[in-house]
Short mmCIF file of C-alpha atoms in Angstrom, two decimals:
data_model
loop_
_atom_site.label_atom_id
_atom_site.label_comp_id
_atom_site.label_asym_id
_atom_site.label_seq_id
_atom_site.Cartn_x
_atom_site.Cartn_y
_atom_site.Cartn_z
CA MET A 1 -0.02 0.01 0.07
CA ALA A 2 1.51 3.37 -1.08
CA SER A 3 1.29 6.05 1.51
CA GLU A 4 0.41 9.61 0.76
CA LYS A 5 3.04 12.18 1.17
CA TYR A 6 2.85 14.59 4.08
CA ASN A 7 4.25 17.53 2.20
CA LEU A 8 3.95 18.31 -1.48
CA THR A 9 5.95 20.61 -3.77
CA ILE A 10 4.12 23.28 -5.64
CA LYS A 11 3.89 21.13 -8.86
CA GLU A 12 2.67 18.06 -6.82
CA ALA A 13 0.10 20.28 -5.01
CA VAL A 14 -1.12 21.58 -8.32
CA GLN A 15 -1.79 18.14 -9.59
CA TYR A 16 -3.14 16.69 -6.26
CA PHE A 17 -5.63 19.59 -5.65
CA ASN A 18 -6.35 20.47 -9.36
CA ILE A 19 -5.39 24.15 -8.73
CA GLY A 20 -3.48 26.37 -11.20
CA GLU A 21 0.17 26.80 -10.47
CA LYS A 22 -0.17 30.66 -10.70
CA ASN A 23 -3.09 30.67 -8.24
CA LEU A 24 -1.24 28.45 -5.77
CA ARG A 25 1.93 30.57 -5.92
CA LYS A 26 -0.20 33.73 -5.46
CA LEU A 27 -1.92 32.19 -2.49
CA VAL A 28 1.41 31.29 -0.95
CA ALA A 29 2.89 34.80 -1.72
CA ASN A 30 -0.20 36.43 -0.14
CA ASN A 31 -0.15 34.28 3.03
CA PRO A 32 3.56 33.58 3.71
CA THR A 33 2.86 32.66 7.39
CA ALA A 34 0.01 30.24 6.69
CA ASP A 35 0.04 27.02 8.59
CA TYR A 36 -0.01 24.98 5.38
CA ILE A 37 3.28 26.31 4.07
CA LEU A 38 6.61 24.80 4.98
CA MET A 39 9.79 26.58 3.76
CA VAL A 40 12.82 24.52 3.41
CA GLY A 41 15.47 27.00 2.35
CA ASN A 42 13.97 28.53 -0.72
CA LYS A 43 11.78 25.56 -1.47
CA ILE A 44 8.04 25.88 -0.77
CA LEU A 45 6.32 22.80 0.49
CA ILE A 46 2.59 22.51 1.03
CA LYS A 47 1.43 20.57 4.09
CA ARG A 48 -1.17 18.31 2.47
CA LYS A 49 -3.59 17.67 5.36
CA ILE A 50 -3.57 21.24 6.62
CA PHE A 51 -4.14 22.61 3.15
CA GLU A 52 -7.01 20.22 2.67
CA LEU A 53 -8.60 21.68 5.71
CA PHE A 54 -7.88 25.21 4.38
CA ILE A 55 -9.65 24.38 1.18
CA ASP A 56 -12.58 22.80 2.95
CA GLU A 57 -13.09 25.88 4.95
CA THR A 58 -12.56 28.39 2.04
CA GLY A 59 -15.31 29.25 -0.42
CA SER A 60 -12.88 30.14 -3.30
CA ILE A 61 -9.24 30.31 -4.03
#
């Protein structure tokens, strides 16, 4: 059984959540301290479970 990744790169998150890359990058840029963002150096990672909750609570992105 393949386990799901805890953190996703921007490109992986785009595919997983079916969101445009520009929209996701804009969302990250406008909310740099959001709980669903993990910065590893200059690399942006999206915390999958927390971002899922964010999407569930948000009406639009």
